[in-house]
Amino acid sequence: MRVRCISNDVMKLPKAYIRPLGVYSGGPNEINLTIGAIYTVYALAFCNGGVYFYVCDDFLANEPGNFPSNHGAPLFEVIDRTLSKYWCYDYDNNPYVEGISGDTAFIKPSDWVNDETLYGRLVDGDPSAEAAWLKLKNLIDEEVGEI
C-alpha cells in the first residue's frame, strides 16, 4: 500500500486527529512529511473513528533506525490500495501508541503481533529490533515495488 502526502499542516486535520502539543516532530503545526512525496504504508490503525497510516516519515529518513510512525489518513491520498501479505489483524482495547488511545484495531505486520514488544523496542533503538525491522521493511518494500 502506498500513499501520497497532500498536507503536513496539523491545523488542516479534523479535530479528532489533533494530538497533544509536543507530539509533532516537525515544528509548530507541522509534521515531518513532504507534500507530494510517496510513502509506503507499513501498518494501519483504526481508532476513535480515525484511520492512521504507519509510514517512515522524514524525521529519520536517512538513518538506519528509521521506523514507521502513525499519521492521520487525511494527510494523504491513497495511490496503491494493495494490502501487504505480511500483515494480519490485531486488536487492543488499551494501547499506548503515540497519539492514539482507546479501542484500536490494527492491520500490521505479523511480526509485530507475534512479538508485542518488537515495535516498542524498535522505537527505543534496540539493535535486534532494528535488524528485524529492516528485514521486514525490505520484504514489504520489494512487495510494493516502484510506482
JSON list of C-alpha atoms in Angstrom, two decimals:
[
{"chain": "A", "resi": 1, "resn": "MET", "atom": "CA", "xyz": [0.00, 0.00, 0.00]},
{"chain": "A", "resi": 2, "resn": "ARG", "atom": "CA", "xyz": [1.31, 3.44, -0.89]},
{"chain": "A", "resi": 3, "resn": "VAL", "atom": "CA", "xyz": [0.11, 6.94, -0.13]},
{"chain": "A", "resi": 4, "resn": "ARG", "atom": "CA", "xyz": [1.00, 10.43, -1.33]},
{"chain": "A", "resi": 5, "resn": "CYS", "atom": "CA", "xyz": [1.27, 13.26, 1.20]},
{"chain": "A", "resi": 6, "resn": "ILE", "atom": "CA", "xyz": [-1.19, 16.05, 0.45]},
{"chain": "A", "resi": 7, "resn": "SER", "atom": "CA", "xyz": [-0.65, 18.07, 3.64]},
{"chain": "A", "resi": 8, "resn": "ASN", "atom": "CA", "xyz": [1.77, 18.31, 6.55]},
{"chain": "A", "resi": 9, "resn": "ASP", "atom": "CA", "xyz": [-0.17, 21.02, 8.40]},
{"chain": "A", "resi": 10, "resn": "VAL", "atom": "CA", "xyz": [-1.63, 19.84, 11.70]},
{"chain": "A", "resi": 11, "resn": "MET", "atom": "CA", "xyz": [-4.22, 22.62, 11.59]},
{"chain": "A", "resi": 12, "resn": "LYS", "atom": "CA", "xyz": [-5.79, 21.08, 8.48]},
{"chain": "A", "resi": 13, "resn": "LEU", "atom": "CA", "xyz": [-6.51, 17.80, 10.28]},
{"chain": "A", "resi": 14, "resn": "PRO", "atom": "CA", "xyz": [-10.02, 17.09, 11.56]},
{"chain": "A", "resi": 15, "resn": "LYS", "atom": "CA", "xyz": [-10.24, 17.74, 15.31]},
{"chain": "A", "resi": 16, "resn": "ALA", "atom": "CA", "xyz": [-10.32, 14.02, 16.16]},
{"chain": "A", "resi": 17, "resn": "TYR", "atom": "CA", "xyz": [-6.80, 13.66, 14.76]},
{"chain": "A", "resi": 18, "resn": "ILE", "atom": "CA", "xyz": [-5.21, 16.54, 16.68]},
{"chain": "A", "resi": 19, "resn": "ARG", "atom": "CA", "xyz": [-2.66, 15.24, 19.19]},
{"chain": "A", "resi": 20, "resn": "PRO", "atom": "CA", "xyz": [-1.41, 16.85, 22.38]},
{"chain": "A", "resi": 21, "resn": "LEU", "atom": "CA", "xyz": [1.08, 19.67, 21.98]},
{"chain": "A", "resi": 22, "resn": "GLY", "atom": "CA", "xyz": [4.62, 18.38, 21.63]},
{"chain": "A", "resi": 23, "resn": "VAL", "atom": "CA", "xyz": [3.79, 15.11, 19.86]},
{"chain": "A", "resi": 24, "resn": "TYR", "atom": "CA", "xyz": [4.63, 16.53, 16.43]},
{"chain": "A", "resi": 25, "resn": "SER", "atom": "CA", "xyz": [8.26, 16.48, 15.39]},
{"chain": "A", "resi": 26, "resn": "GLY", "atom": "CA", "xyz": [8.28, 18.92, 12.50]},
{"chain": "A", "resi": 27, "resn": "GLY", "atom": "CA", "xyz": [7.89, 22.15, 14.40]},
{"chain": "A", "resi": 28, "resn": "PRO", "atom": "CA", "xyz": [4.84, 24.26, 15.21]},
{"chain": "A", "resi": 29, "resn": "ASN", "atom": "CA", "xyz": [1.80, 22.75, 13.48]},
{"chain": "A", "resi": 30, "resn": "GLU", "atom": "CA", "xyz": [3.99, 20.83, 11.04]},
{"chain": "A", "resi": 31, "resn": "ILE", "atom": "CA", "xyz": [4.63, 17.12, 10.62]},
{"chain": "A", "resi": 32, "resn": "ASN", "atom": "CA", "xyz": [7.81, 15.68, 9.11]},
{"chain": "A", "resi": 33, "resn": "LEU", "atom": "CA", "xyz": [6.18, 14.73, 5.82]},
{"chain": "A", "resi": 34, "resn": "THR", "atom": "CA", "xyz": [6.96, 16.13, 2.39]},
{"chain": "A", "resi": 35, "resn": "ILE", "atom": "CA", "xyz": [3.95, 17.27, 0.38]},
{"chain": "A", "resi": 36, "resn": "GLY", "atom": "CA", "xyz": [3.83, 15.31, -2.87]},
{"chain": "A", "resi": 37, "resn": "ALA", "atom": "CA", "xyz": [6.13, 12.55, -1.58]},
{"chain": "A", "resi": 38, "resn": "ILE", "atom": "CA", "xyz": [5.04, 8.92, -1.84]},
{"chain": "A", "resi": 39, "resn": "TYR", "atom": "CA", "xyz": [5.28, 6.77, 1.28]},
{"chain": "A", "resi": 40, "resn": "THR", "atom": "CA", "xyz": [4.94, 3.03, 1.76]},
{"chain": "A", "resi": 41, "resn": "VAL", "atom": "CA", "xyz": [2.40, 2.11, 4.44]},
{"chain": "A", "resi": 42, "resn": "TYR", "atom": "CA", "xyz": [3.75, -0.48, 6.89]},
{"chain": "A", "resi": 43, "resn": "ALA", "atom": "CA", "xyz": [0.67, -0.76, 9.12]},
{"chain": "A", "resi": 44, "resn": "LEU", "atom": "CA", "xyz": [-2.80, 0.70, 9.69]},
{"chain": "A", "resi": 45, "resn": "ALA", "atom": "CA", "xyz": [-4.58, 1.66, 12.91]},
{"chain": "A", "resi": 46, "resn": "PHE", "atom": "CA", "xyz": [-8.31, 2.34, 13.32]},
{"chain": "A", "resi": 47, "resn": "CYS", "atom": "CA", "xyz": [-9.21, 4.25, 16.48]},
{"chain": "A", "resi": 48, "resn": "ASN", "atom": "CA", "xyz": [-11.95, 6.64, 17.64]},
{"chain": "A", "resi": 49, "resn": "GLY", "atom": "CA", "xyz": [-13.33, 6.93, 14.11]},
{"chain": "A", "resi": 50, "resn": "GLY", "atom": "CA", "xyz": [-9.91, 7.75, 12.65]},
{"chain": "A", "resi": 51, "resn": "VAL", "atom": "CA", "xyz": [-7.54, 5.90, 10.36]},
{"chain": "A", "resi": 52, "resn": "TYR", "atom": "CA", "xyz": [-3.79, 6.17, 10.80]},
{"chain": "A", "resi": 53, "resn": "PHE", "atom": "CA", "xyz": [-1.08, 5.11, 8.36]},
{"chain": "A", "resi": 54, "resn": "TYR", "atom": "CA", "xyz": [2.30, 3.96, 9.69]},
{"chain": "A", "resi": 55, "resn": "VAL", "atom": "CA", "xyz": [4.92, 5.39, 7.33]},
{"chain": "A", "resi": 56, "resn": "CYS", "atom": "CA", "xyz": [8.62, 6.14, 7.60]},
{"chain": "A", "resi": 57, "resn": "ASP", "atom": "CA", "xyz": [8.37, 9.91, 7.68]},
{"chain": "A", "resi": 58, "resn": "ASP", "atom": "CA", "xyz": [11.16, 12.41, 7.07]},
{"chain": "A", "resi": 59, "resn": "PHE", "atom": "CA", "xyz": [12.25, 12.67, 10.73]},
{"chain": "A", "resi": 60, "resn": "LEU", "atom": "CA", "xyz": [14.90, 9.93, 10.47]},
{"chain": "A", "resi": 61, "resn": "ALA", "atom": "CA", "xyz": [14.70, 9.47, 6.71]},
{"chain": "A", "resi": 62, "resn": "ASN", "atom": "CA", "xyz": [18.32, 8.53, 6.12]},
{"chain": "A", "resi": 63, "resn": "GLU", "atom": "CA", "xyz": [19.02, 6.85, 9.44]},
{"chain": "A", "resi": 64, "resn": "PRO", "atom": "CA", "xyz": [19.28, 3.07, 9.86]},
{"chain": "A", "resi": 65, "resn": "GLY", "atom": "CA", "xyz": [16.80, 3.22, 12.74]},
{"chain": "A", "resi": 66, "resn": "ASN", "atom": "CA", "xyz": [14.07, 4.90, 10.68]},
{"chain": "A", "resi": 67, "resn": "PHE", "atom": "CA", "xyz": [10.90, 3.23, 11.95]},
{"chain": "A", "resi": 68, "resn": "PRO", "atom": "CA", "xyz": [7.32, 3.88, 10.87]},
{"chain": "A", "resi": 69, "resn": "SER", "atom": "CA", "xyz": [5.20, 6.24, 12.90]},
{"chain": "A", "resi": 70, "resn": "ASN", "atom": "CA", "xyz": [1.47, 6.85, 12.64]},
{"chain": "A", "resi": 71, "resn": "HIS", "atom": "CA", "xyz": [-0.03, 9.80, 10.82]},
{"chain": "A", "resi": 72, "resn": "GLY", "atom": "CA", "xyz": [-3.68, 10.64, 10.22]},
{"chain": "A", "resi": 73, "resn": "ALA", "atom": "CA", "xyz": [-5.10, 9.44, 6.93]},
{"chain": "A", "resi": 74, "resn": "PRO", "atom": "CA", "xyz": [-6.42, 12.93, 5.98]},
{"chain": "A", "resi": 75, "resn": "LEU", "atom": "CA", "xyz": [-2.79, 13.95, 5.35]},
{"chain": "A", "resi": 76, "resn": "PHE", "atom": "CA", "xyz": [-2.61, 11.53, 2.41]},
{"chain": "A", "resi": 77, "resn": "GLU", "atom": "CA", "xyz": [-4.27, 10.25, -0.70]},
{"chain": "A", "resi": 78, "resn": "VAL", "atom": "CA", "xyz": [-4.07, 6.50, -1.30]},
{"chain": "A", "resi": 79, "resn": "ILE", "atom": "CA", "xyz": [-2.39, 5.71, -4.61]},
{"chain": "A", "resi": 80, "resn": "ASP", "atom": "CA", "xyz": [-1.99, 1.92, -4.22]},
{"chain": "A", "resi": 81, "resn": "ARG", "atom": "CA", "xyz": [-4.63, 0.07, -2.20]},
{"chain": "A", "resi": 82, "resn": "THR", "atom": "CA", "xyz": [-2.89, -3.31, -2.24]},
{"chain": "A", "resi": 83, "resn": "LEU", "atom": "CA", "xyz": [-2.60, -4.80, 1.26]},
{"chain": "A", "resi": 84, "resn": "SER", "atom": "CA", "xyz": [0.65, -6.48, 2.23]},
{"chain": "A", "resi": 85, "resn": "LYS", "atom": "CA", "xyz": [0.76, -10.26, 2.52]},
{"chain": "A", "resi": 86, "resn": "TYR", "atom": "CA", "xyz": [2.88, -9.70, 5.66]},
{"chain": "A", "resi": 87, "resn": "TRP", "atom": "CA", "xyz": [0.03, -8.02, 7.52]},
{"chain": "A", "resi": 88, "resn": "CYS", "atom": "CA", "xyz": [-2.56, -9.50, 9.85]},
{"chain": "A", "resi": 89, "resn": "TYR", "atom": "CA", "xyz": [-5.33, -8.23, 12.11]},
{"chain": "A", "resi": 90, "resn": "ASP", "atom": "CA", "xyz": [-4.82, -7.27, 15.75]},
{"chain": "A", "resi": 91, "resn": "TYR", "atom": "CA", "xyz": [-6.92, -5.57, 18.39]},
{"chain": "A", "resi": 92, "resn": "ASP", "atom": "CA", "xyz": [-6.01, -3.78, 21.60]},
{"chain": "A", "resi": 93, "resn": "ASN", "atom": "CA", "xyz": [-8.51, -2.20, 23.97]},
{"chain": "A", "resi": 94, "resn": "ASN", "atom": "CA", "xyz": [-5.91, -0.05, 25.72]},
{"chain": "A", "resi": 95, "resn": "PRO", "atom": "CA", "xyz": [-2.85, 0.54, 23.57]},
{"chain": "A", "resi": 96, "resn": "TYR", "atom": "CA", "xyz": [-0.40, 3.29, 24.09]},
{"chain": "A", "resi": 97, "resn": "VAL", "atom": "CA", "xyz": [0.52, 4.25, 20.61]},
{"chain": "A", "resi": 98, "resn": "GLU", "atom": "CA", "xyz": [1.82, 7.76, 20.02]},
{"chain": "A", "resi": 99, "resn": "GLY", "atom": "CA", "xyz": [-1.27, 9.95, 19.94]},
{"chain": "A", "resi": 100, "resn": "ILE", "atom": "CA", "xyz": [-3.77, 7.05, 19.86]},
{"chain": "A", "resi": 101, "resn": "SER", "atom": "CA", "xyz": [-5.73, 5.66, 22.79]},
{"chain": "A", "resi": 102, "resn": "GLY", "atom": "CA", "xyz": [-8.83, 3.58, 23.36]},
{"chain": "A", "resi": 103, "resn": "ASP", "atom": "CA", "xyz": [-10.13, 0.57, 21.44]},
{"chain": "A", "resi": 104, "resn": "THR", "atom": "CA", "xyz": [-7.86, 0.18, 18.44]},
{"chain": "A", "resi": 105, "resn": "ALA", "atom": "CA", "xyz": [-7.89, -2.27, 15.56]},
{"chain": "A", "resi": 106, "resn": "PHE", "atom": "CA", "xyz": [-4.68, -2.76, 13.63]},
{"chain": "A", "resi": 107, "resn": "ILE", "atom": "CA", "xyz": [-3.67, -4.21, 10.31]},
{"chain": "A", "resi": 108, "resn": "LYS", "atom": "CA", "xyz": [0.04, -4.66, 10.91]},
{"chain": "A", "resi": 109, "resn": "PRO", "atom": "CA", "xyz": [2.99, -6.94, 10.27]},
{"chain": "A", "resi": 110, "resn": "SER", "atom": "CA", "xyz": [2.51, -10.36, 11.83]},
{"chain": "A", "resi": 111, "resn": "ASP", "atom": "CA", "xyz": [5.95, -9.95, 13.45]},
{"chain": "A", "resi": 112, "resn": "TRP", "atom": "CA", "xyz": [4.52, -7.07, 15.49]},
{"chain": "A", "resi": 113, "resn": "VAL", "atom": "CA", "xyz": [1.55, -9.22, 16.54]},
{"chain": "A", "resi": 114, "resn": "ASN", "atom": "CA", "xyz": [3.64, -12.29, 17.41]},
{"chain": "A", "resi": 115, "resn": "ASP", "atom": "CA", "xyz": [6.09, -10.22, 19.48]},
{"chain": "A", "resi": 116, "resn": "GLU", "atom": "CA", "xyz": [4.16, -7.40, 21.13]},
{"chain": "A", "resi": 117, "resn": "THR", "atom": "CA", "xyz": [7.40, -5.79, 22.36]},
{"chain": "A", "resi": 118, "resn": "LEU", "atom": "CA", "xyz": [9.01, -5.54, 18.92]},
{"chain": "A", "resi": 119, "resn": "TYR", "atom": "CA", "xyz": [7.66, -2.13, 17.87]},
{"chain": "A", "resi": 120, "resn": "GLY", "atom": "CA", "xyz": [8.42, -0.56, 21.26]},
{"chain": "A", "resi": 121, "resn": "ARG", "atom": "CA", "xyz": [11.93, -1.95, 21.20]},
{"chain": "A", "resi": 122, "resn": "LEU", "atom": "CA", "xyz": [12.35, -0.60, 17.67]},
{"chain": "A", "resi": 123, "resn": "VAL", "atom": "CA", "xyz": [11.31, 2.88, 18.81]},
{"chain": "A", "resi": 124, "resn": "ASP", "atom": "CA", "xyz": [13.75, 2.59, 21.72]},
{"chain": "A", "resi": 125, "resn": "GLY", "atom": "CA", "xyz": [16.63, 1.79, 19.35]},
{"chain": "A", "resi": 126, "resn": "ASP", "atom": "CA", "xyz": [17.15, -1.87, 20.28]},
{"chain": "A", "resi": 127, "resn": "PRO", "atom": "CA", "xyz": [19.66, -3.30, 17.74]},
{"chain": "A", "resi": 128, "resn": "SER", "atom": "CA", "xyz": [17.92, -6.69, 17.43]},
{"chain": "A", "resi": 129, "resn": "ALA", "atom": "CA", "xyz": [14.55, -4.98, 16.86]},
{"chain": "A", "resi": 130, "resn": "GLU", "atom": "CA", "xyz": [16.16, -2.70, 14.24]},
{"chain": "A", "resi": 131, "resn": "ALA", "atom": "CA", "xyz": [17.60, -5.74, 12.43]},
{"chain": "A", "resi": 132, "resn": "ALA", "atom": "CA", "xyz": [14.20, -7.48, 12.46]},
{"chain": "A", "resi": 133, "resn": "TRP", "atom": "CA", "xyz": [12.52, -4.29, 11.22]},
{"chain": "A", "resi": 134, "resn": "LEU", "atom": "CA", "xyz": [14.98, -3.78, 8.35]},
{"chain": "A", "resi": 135, "resn": "LYS", "atom": "CA", "xyz": [14.39, -7.35, 7.18]},
{"chain": "A", "resi": 136, "resn": "LEU", "atom": "CA", "xyz": [10.61, -6.87, 7.29]},
{"chain": "A", "resi": 137, "resn": "LYS", "atom": "CA", "xyz": [10.82, -3.41, 5.72]},
{"chain": "A", "resi": 138, "resn": "ASN", "atom": "CA", "xyz": [12.83, -4.80, 2.80]},
{"chain": "A", "resi": 139, "resn": "LEU", "atom": "CA", "xyz": [10.25, -7.55, 2.24]},
{"chain": "A", "resi": 140, "resn": "ILE", "atom": "CA", "xyz": [7.36, -5.05, 2.19]},
{"chain": "A", "resi": 141, "resn": "ASP", "atom": "CA", "xyz": [9.31, -2.62, 0.02]},
{"chain": "A", "resi": 142, "resn": "GLU", "atom": "CA", "xyz": [10.04, -5.39, -2.50]},
{"chain": "A", "resi": 143, "resn": "GLU", "atom": "CA", "xyz": [6.39, -6.42, -2.46]},
{"chain": "A", "resi": 144, "resn": "VAL", "atom": "CA", "xyz": [5.21, -2.86, -3.10]},
{"chain": "A", "resi": 145, "resn": "GLY", "atom": "CA", "xyz": [7.79, -2.25, -5.82]},
{"chain": "A", "resi": 146, "resn": "GLU", "atom": "CA", "xyz": [8.23, 1.03, -7.61]},
{"chain": "A", "resi": 147, "resn": "ILE", "atom": "CA", "xyz": [5.37, 3.16, -8.85]}
]
